[in-house]
mmCIF file with all atom_site columns, C-alpha atoms in Angstrom:
data_model
loop_
_atom_site.group_PDB
_atom_site.id
_atom_site.type_symbol
_atom_site.label_atom_id
_atom_site.label_alt_id
_atom_site.label_comp_id
_atom_site.label_asym_id
_atom_site.label_entity_id
_atom_site.label_seq_id
_atom_site.pdbx_PDB_ins_code
_atom_site.Cartn_x
_atom_site.Cartn_y
_atom_site.Cartn_z
_atom_site.occupancy
_atom_site.B_iso_or_equiv
_atom_site.pdbx_formal_charge
_atom_site.auth_seq_id
_atom_site.auth_comp_id
_atom_site.auth_asym_id
_atom_site.auth_atom_id
_atom_site.pdbx_PDB_model_num
ATOM 1   C CA . MET X 1 1   ? -6.987  7.571  -19.781 1.00 85.00 ? 50  MET X CA 1
ATOM 2   C CA . LYS X 1 2   ? -5.769  10.748 -21.400 1.00 90.00 ? 51  LYS X CA 1
ATOM 3   C CA . THR X 1 3   ? -6.465  13.909 -19.427 1.00 91.00 ? 52  THR X CA 1
ATOM 4   C CA . GLY X 1 4   ? -6.250  17.539 -20.426 1.00 87.00 ? 53  GLY X CA 1
ATOM 5   C CA . THR X 1 5   ? -6.489  20.888 -18.724 1.00 92.00 ? 54  THR X CA 1
ATOM 6   C CA . PHE X 1 6   ? -7.988  21.748 -15.370 1.00 93.00 ? 55  PHE X CA 1
ATOM 7   C CA . THR X 1 7   ? -11.768 21.995 -15.468 1.00 95.00 ? 56  THR X CA 1
ATOM 8   C CA . SER X 1 8   ? -14.624 22.823 -13.129 1.00 94.00 ? 57  SER X CA 1
ATOM 9   C CA . GLN X 1 9   ? -15.087 20.818 -9.967  1.00 95.00 ? 58  GLN X CA 1
ATOM 10  C CA . PRO X 1 10  ? -18.497 19.123 -9.718  1.00 96.00 ? 59  PRO X CA 1
ATOM 11  C CA . ILE X 1 11  ? -20.735 21.121 -7.363  1.00 94.00 ? 60  ILE X CA 1
ATOM 12  C CA . GLY X 1 12  ? -21.332 18.058 -5.195  1.00 95.00 ? 61  GLY X CA 1
ATOM 13  C CA . HIS X 1 13  ? -17.578 17.580 -4.761  1.00 96.00 ? 62  HIS X CA 1
ATOM 14  C CA . PHE X 1 14  ? -17.168 21.295 -3.962  1.00 96.00 ? 63  PHE X CA 1
ATOM 15  C CA . GLU X 1 15  ? -19.744 20.981 -1.168  1.00 96.00 ? 64  GLU X CA 1
ATOM 16  C CA . PHE X 1 16  ? -18.166 17.709 0.018   1.00 96.00 ? 65  PHE X CA 1
ATOM 17  C CA . CYS X 1 17  ? -14.785 19.485 0.227   1.00 96.00 ? 66  CYS X CA 1
ATOM 18  C CA . LYS X 1 18  ? -16.247 22.306 2.319   1.00 95.00 ? 67  LYS X CA 1
ATOM 19  C CA . ALA X 1 19  ? -17.456 19.710 4.844   1.00 95.00 ? 68  ALA X CA 1
ATOM 20  C CA . ASN X 1 20  ? -14.393 17.415 4.560   1.00 95.00 ? 69  ASN X CA 1
ATOM 21  C CA . ALA X 1 21  ? -11.418 19.665 3.830   1.00 95.00 ? 70  ALA X CA 1
ATOM 22  C CA . GLU X 1 22  ? -8.847  16.935 4.540   1.00 93.00 ? 71  GLU X CA 1
ATOM 23  C CA . GLU X 1 23  ? -10.328 14.823 1.724   1.00 92.00 ? 72  GLU X CA 1
ATOM 24  C CA . CYS X 1 24  ? -9.656  17.550 -0.810  1.00 93.00 ? 73  CYS X CA 1
ATOM 25  C CA . SER X 1 25  ? -6.260  18.827 0.295   1.00 93.00 ? 74  SER X CA 1
ATOM 26  C CA . ARG X 1 26  ? -4.049  15.883 -0.665  1.00 92.00 ? 75  ARG X CA 1
ATOM 27  C CA . ARG X 1 27  ? -1.066  16.921 -2.781  1.00 93.00 ? 76  ARG X CA 1
ATOM 28  C CA . SER X 1 28  ? 1.014   14.332 -4.625  1.00 90.00 ? 77  SER X CA 1
ATOM 29  C CA . THR X 1 29  ? 4.486   14.688 -6.047  1.00 89.00 ? 78  THR X CA 1
ATOM 30  C CA . ASP X 1 30  ? 5.036   11.023 -6.936  1.00 87.00 ? 79  ASP X CA 1
ATOM 31  C CA . LEU X 1 31  ? 2.740   10.656 -9.921  1.00 93.00 ? 80  LEU X CA 1
ATOM 32  C CA . ALA X 1 32  ? 3.859   7.207  -11.009 1.00 95.00 ? 81  ALA X CA 1
ATOM 33  C CA . PRO X 1 33  ? 0.971   4.794  -11.503 1.00 96.00 ? 82  PRO X CA 1
ATOM 34  C CA . LEU X 1 34  ? 0.494   2.066  -8.925  1.00 96.00 ? 83  LEU X CA 1
ATOM 35  C CA . THR X 1 35  ? 2.544   -1.051 -9.675  1.00 96.00 ? 84  THR X CA 1
ATOM 36  C CA . LEU X 1 36  ? -0.272  -3.565 -9.698  1.00 97.00 ? 85  LEU X CA 1
ATOM 37  C CA . THR X 1 37  ? 0.581   -6.768 -7.851  1.00 97.00 ? 86  THR X CA 1
ATOM 38  C CA . GLU X 1 38  ? -1.579  -9.866 -7.614  1.00 97.00 ? 87  GLU X CA 1
ATOM 39  C CA . ALA X 1 39  ? -2.364  -8.995 -3.987  1.00 96.00 ? 88  ALA X CA 1
ATOM 40  C CA . GLN X 1 40  ? -3.392  -5.442 -4.895  1.00 96.00 ? 89  GLN X CA 1
ATOM 41  C CA . TRP X 1 41  ? -5.568  -6.757 -7.718  1.00 98.00 ? 90  TRP X CA 1
ATOM 42  C CA . GLY X 1 42  ? -7.320  -8.944 -5.165  1.00 97.00 ? 91  GLY X CA 1
ATOM 43  C CA . ASP X 1 43  ? -7.759  -5.908 -2.898  1.00 98.00 ? 92  ASP X CA 1
ATOM 44  C CA . LEU X 1 44  ? -9.390  -3.921 -5.717  1.00 98.00 ? 93  LEU X CA 1
ATOM 45  C CA . ILE X 1 45  ? -11.826 -6.726 -6.473  1.00 98.00 ? 94  ILE X CA 1
ATOM 46  C CA . ARG X 1 46  ? -12.611 -7.259 -2.777  1.00 98.00 ? 95  ARG X CA 1
ATOM 47  C CA . VAL X 1 47  ? -13.120 -3.561 -1.947  1.00 98.00 ? 96  VAL X CA 1
ATOM 48  C CA . ASN X 1 48  ? -15.352 -3.068 -4.991  1.00 98.00 ? 97  ASN X CA 1
ATOM 49  C CA . ALA X 1 49  ? -17.483 -6.094 -4.081  1.00 98.00 ? 98  ALA X CA 1
ATOM 50  C CA . GLU X 1 50  ? -17.667 -5.322 -0.354  1.00 98.00 ? 99  GLU X CA 1
ATOM 51  C CA . VAL X 1 51  ? -18.722 -1.697 -0.770  1.00 98.00 ? 100 VAL X CA 1
ATOM 52  C CA . ASN X 1 52  ? -21.195 -2.595 -3.517  1.00 98.00 ? 101 ASN X CA 1
ATOM 53  C CA . ALA X 1 53  ? -22.753 -5.194 -1.188  1.00 98.00 ? 102 ALA X CA 1
ATOM 54  C CA . ARG X 1 54  ? -22.703 -3.050 1.974   1.00 97.00 ? 103 ARG X CA 1
ATOM 55  C CA . VAL X 1 55  ? -24.188 0.167  0.569   1.00 98.00 ? 104 VAL X CA 1
ATOM 56  C CA . ALA X 1 56  ? -27.799 0.120  -0.580  1.00 97.00 ? 105 ALA X CA 1
ATOM 57  C CA . PRO X 1 57  ? -28.514 2.303  -3.614  1.00 97.00 ? 106 PRO X CA 1
ATOM 58  C CA . LYS X 1 58  ? -30.555 5.398  -2.851  1.00 96.00 ? 107 LYS X CA 1
ATOM 59  C CA . THR X 1 59  ? -30.788 8.661  -4.768  1.00 95.00 ? 108 THR X CA 1
ATOM 60  C CA . ASP X 1 60  ? -29.753 11.912 -3.119  1.00 96.00 ? 109 ASP X CA 1
ATOM 61  C CA . GLU X 1 61  ? -33.298 13.186 -3.577  1.00 96.00 ? 110 GLU X CA 1
ATOM 62  C CA . ASP X 1 62  ? -34.705 10.231 -1.633  1.00 96.00 ? 111 ASP X CA 1
ATOM 63  C CA . HIS X 1 63  ? -31.893 10.190 0.920   1.00 95.00 ? 112 HIS X CA 1
ATOM 64  C CA . TYR X 1 64  ? -31.321 13.885 1.616   1.00 95.00 ? 113 TYR X CA 1
ATOM 65  C CA . GLY X 1 65  ? -34.178 15.665 -0.139  1.00 95.00 ? 114 GLY X CA 1
ATOM 66  C CA . LYS X 1 66  ? -31.608 17.394 -2.386  1.00 94.00 ? 115 LYS X CA 1
ATOM 67  C CA . VAL X 1 67  ? -30.601 16.813 -5.990  1.00 91.00 ? 116 VAL X CA 1
ATOM 68  C CA . GLU X 1 68  ? -26.852 16.407 -5.423  1.00 94.00 ? 117 GLU X CA 1
ATOM 69  C CA . VAL X 1 69  ? -25.036 15.483 -2.196  1.00 95.00 ? 118 VAL X CA 1
ATOM 70  C CA . TRP X 1 70  ? -21.621 13.819 -2.096  1.00 97.00 ? 119 TRP X CA 1
ATOM 71  C CA . ALA X 1 71  ? -21.023 12.057 1.213   1.00 96.00 ? 120 ALA X CA 1
ATOM 72  C CA . PHE X 1 72  ? -19.562 9.026  2.909   1.00 96.00 ? 121 PHE X CA 1
ATOM 73  C CA . PRO X 1 73  ? -22.354 6.459  2.730   1.00 96.00 ? 122 PRO X CA 1
ATOM 74  C CA . ASP X 1 74  ? -24.294 5.677  5.903   1.00 95.00 ? 123 ASP X CA 1
ATOM 75  C CA . GLY X 1 75  ? -25.492 2.324  4.640   1.00 96.00 ? 124 GLY X CA 1
ATOM 76  C CA . GLU X 1 76  ? -27.180 3.997  1.667   1.00 97.00 ? 125 GLU X CA 1
ATOM 77  C CA . GLY X 1 77  ? -25.908 6.193  -1.116  1.00 96.00 ? 126 GLY X CA 1
ATOM 78  C CA . ASP X 1 78  ? -25.605 6.885  -4.798  1.00 97.00 ? 127 ASP X CA 1
ATOM 79  C CA . CYS X 1 79  ? -22.733 6.412  -7.225  1.00 97.00 ? 128 CYS X CA 1
ATOM 80  C CA . GLU X 1 80  ? -20.359 9.092  -5.966  1.00 97.00 ? 129 GLU X CA 1
ATOM 81  C CA . ASP X 1 81  ? -20.882 7.931  -2.372  1.00 98.00 ? 130 ASP X CA 1
ATOM 82  C CA . TYR X 1 82  ? -19.726 4.440  -3.381  1.00 98.00 ? 131 TYR X CA 1
ATOM 83  C CA . ALA X 1 83  ? -16.666 5.976  -5.093  1.00 98.00 ? 132 ALA X CA 1
ATOM 84  C CA . ILE X 1 84  ? -15.818 8.108  -2.037  1.00 98.00 ? 133 ILE X CA 1
ATOM 85  C CA . GLU X 1 85  ? -16.049 5.073  0.262   1.00 98.00 ? 134 GLU X CA 1
ATOM 86  C CA . LYS X 1 86  ? -13.877 2.907  -1.999  1.00 98.00 ? 135 LYS X CA 1
ATOM 87  C CA . GLN X 1 87  ? -11.327 5.711  -2.172  1.00 98.00 ? 136 GLN X CA 1
ATOM 88  C CA . ARG X 1 88  ? -11.319 6.054  1.639   1.00 97.00 ? 137 ARG X CA 1
ATOM 89  C CA . ILE X 1 89  ? -10.760 2.322  2.154   1.00 98.00 ? 138 ILE X CA 1
ATOM 90  C CA . LEU X 1 90  ? -7.980  2.015  -0.426  1.00 98.00 ? 139 LEU X CA 1
ATOM 91  C CA . LEU X 1 91  ? -6.207  5.114  0.933   1.00 96.00 ? 140 LEU X CA 1
ATOM 92  C CA . GLY X 1 92  ? -6.307  3.430  4.337   1.00 97.00 ? 141 GLY X CA 1
ATOM 93  C CA . MET X 1 93  ? -4.672  0.374  2.760   1.00 97.00 ? 142 MET X CA 1
ATOM 94  C CA . GLY X 1 94  ? -1.771  2.524  1.566   1.00 95.00 ? 143 GLY X CA 1
ATOM 95  C CA . VAL X 1 95  ? -2.675  3.127  -2.079  1.00 96.00 ? 144 VAL X CA 1
ATOM 96  C CA . PRO X 1 96  ? -1.356  6.609  -3.000  1.00 96.00 ? 145 PRO X CA 1
ATOM 97  C CA . ALA X 1 97  ? -3.970  9.333  -3.488  1.00 96.00 ? 146 ALA X CA 1
ATOM 98  C CA . SER X 1 98  ? -2.542  10.114 -6.941  1.00 96.00 ? 147 SER X CA 1
ATOM 99  C CA . ASN X 1 99  ? -3.821  6.710  -8.077  1.00 97.00 ? 148 ASN X CA 1
ATOM 100 C CA . LEU X 1 100 ? -7.350  6.899  -6.603  1.00 98.00 ? 149 LEU X CA 1
ATOM 101 C CA . LEU X 1 101 ? -9.367  9.383  -8.614  1.00 97.00 ? 150 LEU X CA 1
ATOM 102 C CA . ILE X 1 102 ? -13.099 9.970  -8.545  1.00 98.00 ? 151 ILE X CA 1
ATOM 103 C CA . THR X 1 103 ? -14.263 10.169 -12.148 1.00 98.00 ? 152 THR X CA 1
ATOM 104 C CA . VAL X 1 104 ? -17.433 11.640 -13.626 1.00 97.00 ? 153 VAL X CA 1
ATOM 105 C CA . LEU X 1 105 ? -18.879 10.197 -16.820 1.00 97.00 ? 154 LEU X CA 1
ATOM 106 C CA . LYS X 1 106 ? -22.057 9.542  -18.758 1.00 97.00 ? 155 LYS X CA 1
ATOM 107 C CA . LYS X 1 107 ? -23.678 6.158  -19.068 1.00 97.00 ? 156 LYS X CA 1
ATOM 108 C CA . PRO X 1 108 ? -24.896 5.050  -22.516 1.00 96.00 ? 157 PRO X CA 1
ATOM 109 C CA . ASP X 1 109 ? -28.391 6.343  -21.648 1.00 96.00 ? 158 ASP X CA 1
ATOM 110 C CA . GLY X 1 110 ? -26.912 9.836  -21.082 1.00 96.00 ? 159 GLY X CA 1
ATOM 111 C CA . GLU X 1 111 ? -27.349 9.790  -17.310 1.00 95.00 ? 160 GLU X CA 1
ATOM 112 C CA . GLY X 1 112 ? -24.464 11.104 -15.217 1.00 95.00 ? 161 GLY X CA 1
ATOM 113 C CA . HIS X 1 113 ? -22.479 8.640  -13.143 1.00 97.00 ? 162 HIS X CA 1
ATOM 114 C CA . ALA X 1 114 ? -19.366 8.558  -10.930 1.00 98.00 ? 163 ALA X CA 1
ATOM 115 C CA . VAL X 1 115 ? -16.808 5.803  -10.354 1.00 98.00 ? 164 VAL X CA 1
ATOM 116 C CA . LEU X 1 116 ? -13.419 5.413  -8.737  1.00 98.00 ? 165 LEU X CA 1
ATOM 117 C CA . THR X 1 117 ? -10.540 5.177  -11.216 1.00 98.00 ? 166 THR X CA 1
ATOM 118 C CA . VAL X 1 118 ? -7.436  3.345  -10.005 1.00 98.00 ? 167 VAL X CA 1
ATOM 119 C CA . ARG X 1 119 ? -4.342  4.295  -12.021 1.00 97.00 ? 168 ARG X CA 1
ATOM 120 C CA . THR X 1 120 ? -1.950  1.365  -12.424 1.00 97.00 ? 169 THR X CA 1
ATOM 121 C CA . ASP X 1 121 ? 0.989   0.340  -14.541 1.00 97.00 ? 170 ASP X CA 1
ATOM 122 C CA . LYS X 1 122 ? -1.435  -2.059 -16.286 1.00 97.00 ? 171 LYS X CA 1
ATOM 123 C CA . GLY X 1 123 ? -3.944  0.694  -17.150 1.00 96.00 ? 172 GLY X CA 1
ATOM 124 C CA . ASP X 1 124 ? -6.702  2.656  -15.472 1.00 97.00 ? 173 ASP X CA 1
ATOM 125 C CA . TYR X 1 125 ? -9.298  0.435  -13.796 1.00 98.00 ? 174 TYR X CA 1
ATOM 126 C CA . LEU X 1 126 ? -12.807 1.369  -12.689 1.00 98.00 ? 175 LEU X CA 1
ATOM 127 C CA . LEU X 1 127 ? -14.417 0.445  -9.397  1.00 98.00 ? 176 LEU X CA 1
ATOM 128 C CA . ASP X 1 128 ? -18.083 0.906  -10.219 1.00 98.00 ? 177 ASP X CA 1
ATOM 129 C CA . ASN X 1 129 ? -21.199 0.357  -8.120  1.00 98.00 ? 178 ASN X CA 1
ATOM 130 C CA . LEU X 1 130 ? -23.006 -0.807 -11.282 1.00 97.00 ? 179 LEU X CA 1
ATOM 131 C CA . ALA X 1 131 ? -20.518 -3.594 -12.019 1.00 94.00 ? 180 ALA X CA 1
ATOM 132 C CA . THR X 1 132 ? -19.186 -6.543 -10.076 1.00 92.00 ? 181 THR X CA 1
ATOM 133 C CA . ASP X 1 133 ? -16.115 -6.779 -12.308 1.00 95.00 ? 182 ASP X CA 1
ATOM 134 C CA . VAL X 1 134 ? -13.213 -4.364 -12.068 1.00 97.00 ? 183 VAL X CA 1
ATOM 135 C CA . LYS X 1 135 ? -12.545 -3.329 -15.683 1.00 96.00 ? 184 LYS X CA 1
ATOM 136 C CA . LEU X 1 136 ? -10.177 -1.180 -17.667 1.00 97.00 ? 185 LEU X CA 1
ATOM 137 C CA . TRP X 1 137 ? -11.810 2.132  -18.479 1.00 96.00 ? 186 TRP X CA 1
ATOM 138 C CA . SER X 1 138 ? -11.410 1.360  -22.189 1.00 94.00 ? 187 SER X CA 1
ATOM 139 C CA . GLU X 1 139 ? -13.517 -1.809 -21.788 1.00 95.00 ? 188 GLU X CA 1
ATOM 140 C CA . THR X 1 140 ? -16.648 0.147  -20.897 1.00 95.00 ? 189 THR X CA 1
ATOM 141 C CA . ASN X 1 141 ? -19.167 1.992  -23.014 1.00 95.00 ? 190 ASN X CA 1
ATOM 142 C CA . TYR X 1 142 ? -19.080 5.118  -20.843 1.00 96.00 ? 191 TYR X CA 1
ATOM 143 C CA . THR X 1 143 ? -18.346 8.642  -22.067 1.00 96.00 ? 192 THR X CA 1
ATOM 144 C CA . PHE X 1 144 ? -15.699 10.052 -19.736 1.00 97.00 ? 193 PHE X CA 1
ATOM 145 C CA . LEU X 1 145 ? -15.946 13.718 -18.754 1.00 97.00 ? 194 LEU X CA 1
ATOM 146 C CA . LYS X 1 146 ? -13.560 14.582 -15.925 1.00 97.00 ? 195 LYS X CA 1
ATOM 147 C CA . ARG X 1 147 ? -11.740 13.252 -12.898 1.00 97.00 ? 196 ARG X CA 1
ATOM 148 C CA . GLN X 1 148 ? -9.785  14.397 -9.894  1.00 96.00 ? 197 GLN X CA 1
ATOM 149 C CA . SER X 1 149 ? -6.278  15.619 -10.611 1.00 96.00 ? 198 SER X CA 1
ATOM 150 C CA . GLU X 1 150 ? -3.446  13.209 -9.789  1.00 95.00 ? 199 GLU X CA 1
ATOM 151 C CA . GLN X 1 151 ? -1.572  16.113 -8.178  1.00 95.00 ? 200 GLN X CA 1
ATOM 152 C CA . ASP X 1 152 ? -4.352  17.719 -6.128  1.00 95.00 ? 201 ASP X CA 1
ATOM 153 C CA . SER X 1 153 ? -7.457  15.938 -4.827  1.00 95.00 ? 202 SER X CA 1
ATOM 154 C CA . GLY X 1 154 ? -9.404  19.213 -4.781  1.00 94.00 ? 203 GLY X CA 1
ATOM 155 C CA . ARG X 1 155 ? -8.895  19.975 -8.485  1.00 95.00 ? 204 ARG X CA 1
ATOM 156 C CA . TRP X 1 156 ? -10.361 18.298 -11.561 1.00 97.00 ? 205 TRP X CA 1
ATOM 157 C CA . VAL X 1 157 ? -9.068  17.680 -15.082 1.00 97.00 ? 206 VAL X CA 1
ATOM 158 C CA . ALA X 1 158 ? -10.930 17.098 -18.341 1.00 96.00 ? 207 ALA X CA 1
ATOM 159 C CA . ILE X 1 159 ? -10.742 13.664 -19.942 1.00 93.00 ? 208 ILE X CA 1
ATOM 160 C CA . SER X 1 160 ? -10.081 13.426 -23.663 1.00 84.00 ? 209 SER X CA 1
ATOM 161 C CA . ALA X 1 161 ? -12.470 11.344 -25.753 1.00 68.00 ? 210 ALA X CA 1
ATOM 162 C CA . HIS X 1 162 ? -11.620 7.711  -26.473 1.00 53.00 ? 211 HIS X CA 1
ATOM 163 C CA . ASP X 1 163 ? -9.323  7.496  -29.438 1.00 48.00 ? 212 ASP X CA 1
ATOM 164 C CA . GLU X 1 164 ? -7.391  4.604  -30.905 1.00 42.00 ? 213 GLU X CA 1
ATOM 165 C CA . ASN X 1 165 ? -4.076  5.715  -29.391 1.00 41.00 ? 214 ASN X CA 1
ATOM 166 C CA . SER X 1 166 ? -5.397  6.194  -25.852 1.00 39.00 ? 215 SER X CA 1
ATOM 167 C CA . ILE X 1 167 ? -7.310  2.911  -25.940 1.00 37.00 ? 216 ILE X CA 1
ATOM 168 C CA . ALA X 1 168 ? -4.275  1.022  -27.256 1.00 35.00 ? 217 ALA X CA 1
ATOM 169 C CA . ALA X 1 169 ? -2.095  2.558  -24.542 1.00 37.00 ? 218 ALA X CA 1
ATOM 170 C CA . ALA X 1 170 ? -4.598  1.618  -21.830 1.00 38.00 ? 219 ALA X CA 1
ATOM 171 C CA . VAL X 1 171 ? -4.843  -1.981 -22.994 1.00 33.00 ? 220 VAL X CA 1
ATOM 172 C CA . LYS X 1 172 ? -1.075  -2.607 -23.135 1.00 31.00 ? 221 LYS X CA 1
#
């Protein structure tokens, strides 16, 4: 996944950071992608499945009476809440923060969506509440917009459009 310059932080993440400063103050100097082992692959699949099963989908409007709220799920939540929970669990399992990046994108129908991107030496994988499979980002039909910075969990970077070179690099 090719990223570019710093960009605006989603308003929901900004509000989440005000309430959870420790979640948005991680700084990373080791920016190497995670070396994906068979055990870690199993962890990614398990965490994705467990959180998807444990959290019931509910819009922010229905849950909080507001259009956009990013929060740790309380048994219910929407897409970014799933991503935040998966990130929390994997951080607790020792995966470096620089490899667990909340990512904002558009679904094929144009609706906004958020997933957790896991950067690995085998490519960038998505943990998505809309999918049971953990897939390479390049194997989806999403339009990627931005994600958390690898260096600073409180900053966001733009994502370049899919192109042949970035897709080929992700698949290798």
